[in-house]
């Protein structure tokens, strides 16, 4: 339960705990996962039915992929529940350990990134709730019988009353657990990387201010302090590796799926004339880009700041210490030359350059598709 008391992690952990994805196991897990999974199956069936109607297929494919991603994230989370719980417990322990330092600068670092993490988590939930509400309400303004998400049940006409009203209410109700299955995972990724940033920034500060220790302490105590800094560096390396192990294949799936969907939505903007549809498609694109940017931005921060550890170590008092301490500082600098990375399927580092490449590729495929369609 330590993660529930960690202010940096608590927002997402409490949502997961409410639905019993982690920490507890009760009926809420099943009333969220099973109905949303069944709904997602009928979404893909509807894609097969609507094949040939490019506008309908693209819109429905967006929702089908979105819910598929939410279901996949949740199933992986539940299946690897012990790994996630161990990671959250370790993260809470690290956060508590760093808080022990009675230093104003370190306290400021903790406060800055904690507020940022909580702000991201709460903002993501609010944005997810707002966008989901738009999904549910939008069909009411189309002046025809439409459901929030395309769905087809073989042998049943769901657009006849009362099946239409029942289906509409069911989809509206399932939107809430679907949002809770999707959004907190993105926020979990962001908050975990921000905890990594707290560790990296703290280590940089302590290395840069290593000189202050020399004025009132002997070499023995200095070696002990340096040994602790090396242990902290190794802990950061393990922490980032653990994040990567938990999210790398989810990132690979999203890289493949959302790149294609982004291309399709850009193409859809080029062929529709209804202003309401244009606005809703723009909202879809904004939601997708915001989620992808949250992954790539924070991964890029980890990578860039991890390499600055070498600079911080070099800024320390290495000229005034004995050779054994110089060698240990040199080891820190050498290891810091290799950046800490969160990767896409253990293949490519998640950087802003990679994010730009994804956007460029999506736009290139869009231009080709538009030319062929024309």
Coordinates of C-alpha atoms in Angstrom, one line a residue:
X1 CA 0.0 0.0 0.0
X2 CA 3.1 2.3 0.0
X3 CA 2.3 3.5 -3.5
X4 CA -1.1 4.8 -2.4
X5 CA 0.6 7.1 0.1
X6 CA 3.2 8.3 -2.5
X7 CA 1.9 11.7 -3.7
X8 CA 3.7 11.3 -7.0
X9 CA 2.1 8.0 -7.9
X10 CA -1.1 7.9 -5.9
X11 CA -3.5 9.4 -8.5
X12 CA -3.0 6.6 -11.1
X13 CA -2.6 3.9 -8.5
X14 CA -5.9 4.8 -6.8
X15 CA -7.7 4.5 -10.2
X16 CA -6.1 1.1 -10.8
X17 CA -6.9 0.0 -7.3
X18 CA -10.6 1.1 -7.6
X19 CA -11.0 -1.2 -10.6
X20 CA -8.9 -3.9 -8.8
X21 CA -6.3 -4.0 -11.6
X22 CA -3.5 -3.9 -8.9
X23 CA -3.3 -4.3 -5.1
X24 CA -6.7 -5.9 -4.8
X25 CA -8.8 -8.4 -6.7
X26 CA -12.6 -8.1 -6.7
X27 CA -15.6 -8.0 -9.0
X28 CA -14.8 -4.5 -10.4
X29 CA -12.1 -6.0 -12.5
X30 CA -14.5 -8.2 -14.4
X31 CA -17.3 -5.7 -14.9
X32 CA -14.8 -3.4 -16.6
X33 CA -12.6 -5.7 -18.7
X34 CA -15.1 -8.3 -19.9
X35 CA -17.8 -5.8 -21.3
X36 CA -15.3 -3.5 -22.8
X37 CA -13.6 -6.4 -24.5
X38 CA -16.9 -7.7 -25.9
X39 CA -17.7 -4.2 -27.2
X40 CA -14.2 -4.0 -28.8
X41 CA -14.9 -7.4 -30.6
X42 CA -18.2 -6.0 -32.0
X43 CA -16.3 -2.9 -33.1
X44 CA -13.9 -5.0 -35.3
X45 CA -16.9 -6.9 -36.7
X46 CA -18.4 -3.6 -37.7
X47 CA -15.2 -2.7 -39.5
X48 CA -15.6 -5.8 -41.6
X49 CA -19.2 -5.0 -42.3
X50 CA -18.5 -1.4 -43.3
X51 CA -15.4 -2.2 -45.5
X52 CA -15.6 -0.1 -48.7
X53 CA -17.1 3.0 -47.0
X54 CA -13.8 4.7 -46.4
X55 CA -15.1 7.5 -44.2
X56 CA -17.0 5.1 -41.9
X57 CA -14.1 2.7 -41.8
X58 CA -11.6 5.3 -40.7
X59 CA -13.7 6.7 -37.9
X60 CA -14.7 3.3 -36.6
X61 CA -11.1 2.0 -36.9
X62 CA -9.9 4.9 -34.7
X63 CA -12.3 3.8 -31.9
X64 CA -11.6 0.1 -32.4
X65 CA -7.9 0.7 -32.2
X66 CA -8.3 3.0 -29.2
X67 CA -10.3 0.4 -27.2
X68 CA -8.1 -2.4 -28.4
X69 CA -5.2 -0.5 -26.9
X70 CA -7.0 0.1 -23.7
X71 CA -8.0 -3.6 -23.4
X72 CA -4.4 -4.7 -24.2
X73 CA -2.9 -2.4 -21.7
X74 CA -5.2 -3.6 -19.0
X75 CA -4.8 -7.3 -19.8
X76 CA -1.0 -6.9 -19.7
X77 CA -1.3 -4.9 -16.5
X78 CA -3.4 -7.6 -14.8
X79 CA -1.4 -10.5 -16.2
X80 CA 1.9 -8.9 -14.9
X81 CA 0.2 -7.5 -11.8
X82 CA 3.0 -8.7 -9.4
X83 CA 5.7 -7.0 -11.5
X84 CA 3.8 -3.7 -11.6
X85 CA 3.1 -3.9 -7.8
X86 CA 6.7 -4.6 -7.1
X87 CA 7.7 -1.7 -9.3
X88 CA 5.2 0.7 -7.7
X89 CA 6.4 -0.4 -4.2
X90 CA 10.0 0.1 -5.2
X91 CA 9.2 3.5 -6.7
X92 CA 7.4 4.6 -3.5
X93 CA 10.4 3.4 -1.4
X94 CA 12.8 5.4 -3.6
X95 CA 10.7 8.5 -3.4
X96 CA 10.6 8.3 0.4
X97 CA 14.3 7.7 0.6
X98 CA 15.0 10.9 -1.5
X99 CA 12.7 12.9 0.7
X100 CA 14.8 12.1 3.7
X101 CA 17.6 14.5 2.4
X102 CA 17.4 17.7 4.4
X103 CA 18.4 19.9 1.6
X104 CA 16.5 22.8 0.2
X105 CA 17.5 22.3 -3.4
X106 CA 16.6 18.6 -3.4
X107 CA 13.3 19.4 -1.7
X108 CA 12.6 21.9 -4.5
X109 CA 13.4 19.3 -7.1
X110 CA 11.0 16.8 -5.5
X111 CA 8.3 19.4 -5.2
X112 CA 8.6 20.6 -8.8
X113 CA 8.4 17.1 -10.3
X114 CA 5.7 15.9 -7.9
X115 CA 3.5 18.8 -8.8
X116 CA 4.1 18.1 -12.5
X117 CA 3.4 14.4 -12.1
X118 CA 0.1 15.0 -10.2
X119 CA -0.8 17.8 -12.7
X120 CA -0.3 15.4 -15.7
X121 CA -2.3 12.6 -14.0
X122 CA -5.2 14.8 -13.1
X123 CA -5.2 16.7 -16.4
X124 CA -5.1 13.4 -18.4
X125 CA -8.1 12.1 -16.4
X126 CA -10.0 15.3 -17.0
X127 CA -9.1 15.5 -20.6
X128 CA -10.0 11.9 -21.1
X129 CA -13.4 12.4 -19.4
X130 CA -14.1 15.5 -21.6
X131 CA -13.1 13.8 -24.8
X132 CA -15.1 10.7 -23.9
X133 CA -18.1 12.8 -23.1
X134 CA -17.8 14.3 -26.6
X135 CA -17.6 10.8 -28.1
X136 CA -20.9 9.9 -26.3
X137 CA -22.8 13.2 -27.0
X138 CA -21.7 13.7 -30.7
X139 CA -24.2 11.2 -32.3
X140 CA -27.1 13.1 -30.7
X141 CA -26.3 16.1 -33.0
X142 CA -26.1 14.1 -36.3
X143 CA -29.9 14.0 -36.8
X144 CA -29.8 10.3 -37.5
X145 CA -29.5 7.1 -35.4
X146 CA -25.9 6.6 -34.7
X147 CA -24.0 5.1 -31.9
X148 CA -20.9 6.6 -30.2
X149 CA -18.8 3.7 -31.5
X150 CA -19.5 1.6 -34.6
X151 CA -20.8 -1.8 -33.5
X152 CA -22.3 -4.7 -35.4
X153 CA -23.9 -7.8 -33.9
X154 CA -24.6 -10.4 -36.6
X155 CA -28.3 -11.2 -37.0
X156 CA -29.4 -8.3 -34.9
X157 CA -30.4 -4.8 -36.1
X158 CA -29.3 -2.6 -33.2
X159 CA -30.8 0.5 -34.8
X160 CA -34.4 -0.6 -34.1
X161 CA -36.0 0.4 -30.8
X162 CA -35.5 -0.5 -28.0
X163 CA -32.2 -2.1 -29.0
X164 CA -30.8 1.2 -30.2
X165 CA -31.5 2.9 -26.9
X166 CA -30.1 0.0 -24.9
X167 CA -27.0 -0.1 -27.1
X168 CA -26.5 3.6 -26.8
X169 CA -26.8 3.6 -23.0
X170 CA -24.5 0.5 -22.8
X171 CA -21.8 2.3 -24.8
X172 CA -22.2 5.4 -22.8
X173 CA -21.7 3.5 -19.5
X174 CA -18.8 1.5 -20.8
X175 CA -17.0 4.7 -21.9
X176 CA -16.1 5.4 -18.3
X177 CA -14.3 2.2 -17.5
X178 CA -12.8 2.3 -21.0
X179 CA -11.3 5.7 -20.2
X180 CA -10.0 4.4 -16.8
X181 CA -8.4 1.5 -18.6
X182 CA -6.6 3.7 -21.1
X183 CA -5.7 7.1 -19.5
X184 CA -4.0 6.0 -16.2
X185 CA -1.5 3.9 -18.1
X186 CA -0.2 6.9 -20.0
X187 CA -0.1 8.9 -16.8
X188 CA 1.7 6.0 -15.1
X189 CA 4.4 6.1 -17.8
X190 CA 4.8 9.9 -17.3
X191 CA 4.9 9.8 -13.5
X192 CA 7.4 6.9 -13.5
X193 CA 9.8 8.8 -15.8
X194 CA 9.4 11.9 -13.7
X195 CA 10.5 9.9 -10.6
X196 CA 13.5 8.9 -12.7
X197 CA 14.1 12.6 -13.4
X198 CA 14.0 13.3 -9.6
X199 CA 16.7 10.7 -9.1
X200 CA 18.8 12.0 -11.9
X201 CA 18.5 15.6 -10.9
X202 CA 19.3 14.8 -7.3
X203 CA 22.4 12.8 -8.3
X204 CA 23.6 15.7 -10.6
X205 CA 23.2 18.2 -7.7
X206 CA 25.0 16.0 -5.2
X207 CA 27.9 15.4 -7.7
X208 CA 28.2 19.1 -8.5
X209 CA 28.3 20.0 -4.8
X210 CA 30.6 17.2 -3.9
X211 CA 33.3 19.8 -3.2
X212 CA 31.5 21.1 -0.1
X213 CA 32.2 17.7 1.6
X214 CA 35.9 18.2 1.3
X215 CA 36.1 21.2 3.6
X216 CA 35.0 19.4 6.7
X217 CA 35.4 15.7 6.2
X218 CA 38.3 13.3 5.6
X219 CA 39.0 11.0 2.7
X220 CA 37.4 8.0 4.4
X221 CA 34.1 9.7 4.8
X222 CA 34.4 11.1 1.3
X223 CA 34.9 7.6 -0.2
X224 CA 31.8 6.4 1.7
X225 CA 29.8 9.3 0.2
X226 CA 31.1 8.6 -3.2
X227 CA 30.2 4.9 -2.9
X228 CA 26.7 6.0 -2.1
X229 CA 26.5 8.1 -5.2
X230 CA 27.7 5.2 -7.3
X231 CA 25.0 3.0 -5.8
X232 CA 22.4 5.7 -6.5
X233 CA 23.6 5.8 -10.2
X234 CA 23.2 2.1 -10.5
X235 CA 19.8 2.3 -8.9
X236 CA 18.7 4.8 -11.5
X237 CA 20.0 2.5 -14.3
X238 CA 17.9 -0.4 -12.9
X239 CA 14.9 1.9 -12.4
X240 CA 14.9 3.0 -16.1
X241 CA 15.4 -0.6 -17.2
X242 CA 12.4 -1.7 -15.2
X243 CA 10.3 1.0 -16.8
X244 CA 11.4 -0.1 -20.2
X245 CA 10.7 -3.7 -19.5
X246 CA 7.1 -2.8 -18.5
X247 CA 6.2 -0.5 -21.4
X248 CA 8.4 -1.3 -24.4
X249 CA 6.1 -3.7 -26.2
X250 CA 3.0 -1.5 -25.5
X251 CA 5.0 1.4 -27.1
X252 CA 5.8 -0.8 -30.1
X253 CA 2.1 -1.7 -30.7
X254 CA 1.1 2.0 -30.3
X255 CA 3.9 3.1 -32.7
X256 CA 2.6 0.8 -35.4
X257 CA -1.2 1.3 -34.9
X258 CA -1.4 5.0 -34.1
X259 CA 1.0 5.9 -37.0
X260 CA -1.4 4.2 -39.4
X261 CA -4.5 5.7 -37.8
X262 CA -3.0 9.2 -37.8
X263 CA -2.4 8.9 -41.5
X264 CA -6.0 7.7 -42.0
X265 CA -7.4 10.6 -40.0
X266 CA -5.4 13.2 -41.9
X267 CA -6.7 11.6 -45.1
X268 CA -10.3 11.8 -43.7
X269 CA -9.9 15.5 -43.1
X270 CA -9.1 15.9 -46.8
X271 CA -12.4 14.2 -48.0
X272 CA -15.1 15.3 -45.5
X273 CA -17.0 18.6 -45.9
X274 CA -19.1 18.6 -42.7
X275 CA -17.7 21.1 -40.2
X276 CA -18.9 19.1 -37.2
X277 CA -17.1 16.0 -38.5
X278 CA -14.0 18.1 -39.1
X279 CA -14.0 19.4 -35.5
X280 CA -14.4 15.9 -34.1
X281 CA -11.7 14.4 -36.3
X282 CA -9.4 17.3 -35.2
X283 CA -10.2 16.3 -31.6
X284 CA -9.3 12.7 -32.4
X285 CA -5.9 13.7 -33.8
X286 CA -5.2 16.1 -30.9
X287 CA -6.0 13.3 -28.4
X288 CA -3.7 10.8 -30.2
X289 CA -0.8 13.3 -30.5
X290 CA -1.1 14.3 -26.9
X291 CA -0.8 10.7 -25.8
X292 CA 2.1 9.9 -28.0
X293 CA 3.9 13.2 -27.1
X294 CA 3.5 12.3 -23.4
X295 CA 5.5 9.1 -24.0
X296 CA 8.2 10.5 -26.3
X297 CA 8.7 13.8 -24.4
X298 CA 9.4 12.2 -21.0
X299 CA 11.5 9.4 -22.5
X300 CA 13.6 12.0 -24.3
X301 CA 14.0 13.9 -21.0
X302 CA 15.4 10.8 -19.3
X303 CA 17.8 10.2 -22.1
X304 CA 19.1 13.8 -22.2
X305 CA 19.4 14.3 -18.5
X306 CA 21.1 10.9 -17.9
X307 CA 24.0 12.0 -20.1
X308 CA 24.4 15.2 -18.0
X309 CA 25.4 13.1 -15.1
X310 CA 28.9 12.9 -16.6
X311 CA 29.1 16.7 -16.8
X312 CA 28.0 16.9 -13.1
X313 CA 30.7 14.5 -12.0
X314 CA 33.3 16.4 -14.0
X315 CA 32.2 19.6 -12.3
X316 CA 33.1 18.1 -8.9
X317 CA 36.4 18.4 -7.0
X318 CA 38.3 15.6 -8.8
X319 CA 41.5 17.7 -8.9
X320 CA 41.7 17.8 -5.1
X321 CA 41.2 14.2 -4.2
X322 CA 43.3 11.0 -4.2
X323 CA 43.6 8.8 -7.2
X324 CA 41.2 6.1 -6.0
X325 CA 38.4 8.7 -5.8
X326 CA 39.3 10.0 -9.2
X327 CA 39.0 6.5 -10.7
X328 CA 35.5 6.1 -9.2
X329 CA 34.4 9.5 -10.5
X330 CA 35.8 8.4 -13.9
X331 CA 33.7 5.3 -13.8
X332 CA 30.6 7.4 -13.2
X333 CA 31.5 9.6 -16.2
X334 CA 32.2 6.7 -18.4
X335 CA 28.9 4.9 -17.7
X336 CA 27.0 8.2 -18.1
X337 CA 28.3 8.5 -21.6
X338 CA 25.8 5.7 -22.5
X339 CA 22.4 7.3 -22.2
X340 CA 19.5 5.6 -20.3
X341 CA 16.8 4.9 -22.8
X342 CA 13.2 3.7 -23.0
X343 CA 12.7 2.0 -26.3
X344 CA 10.0 1.0 -28.8
X345 CA 10.0 -2.8 -28.6
X346 CA 13.6 -2.8 -27.5
X347 CA 14.5 -1.6 -31.0
X348 CA 14.6 2.2 -31.2
X349 CA 15.0 4.8 -28.4
X350 CA 11.9 6.9 -27.7
X351 CA 13.1 10.4 -28.4
X352 CA 11.6 13.6 -29.9
X353 CA 13.6 12.8 -33.0
X354 CA 11.8 9.4 -33.2
X355 CA 8.5 11.2 -32.6
X356 CA 9.2 13.6 -35.5
X357 CA 10.1 10.6 -37.7
X358 CA 6.7 9.0 -36.9
X359 CA 4.9 12.2 -37.8
X360 CA 6.9 12.6 -41.0
X361 CA 6.2 9.0 -42.0
X362 CA 2.4 9.4 -41.3
X363 CA 2.3 12.6 -43.4
X364 CA 4.2 10.9 -46.2
X365 CA 1.8 8.0 -46.3
X366 CA -1.1 10.5 -46.2
X367 CA 0.2 12.4 -49.2
X368 CA 0.6 9.1 -51.1
X369 CA -2.9 8.0 -50.1
X370 CA -4.4 11.3 -51.1
X371 CA -2.7 11.2 -54.5
X372 CA -3.9 7.7 -55.2
X373 CA -7.4 8.6 -54.1
X374 CA -7.5 11.7 -56.3

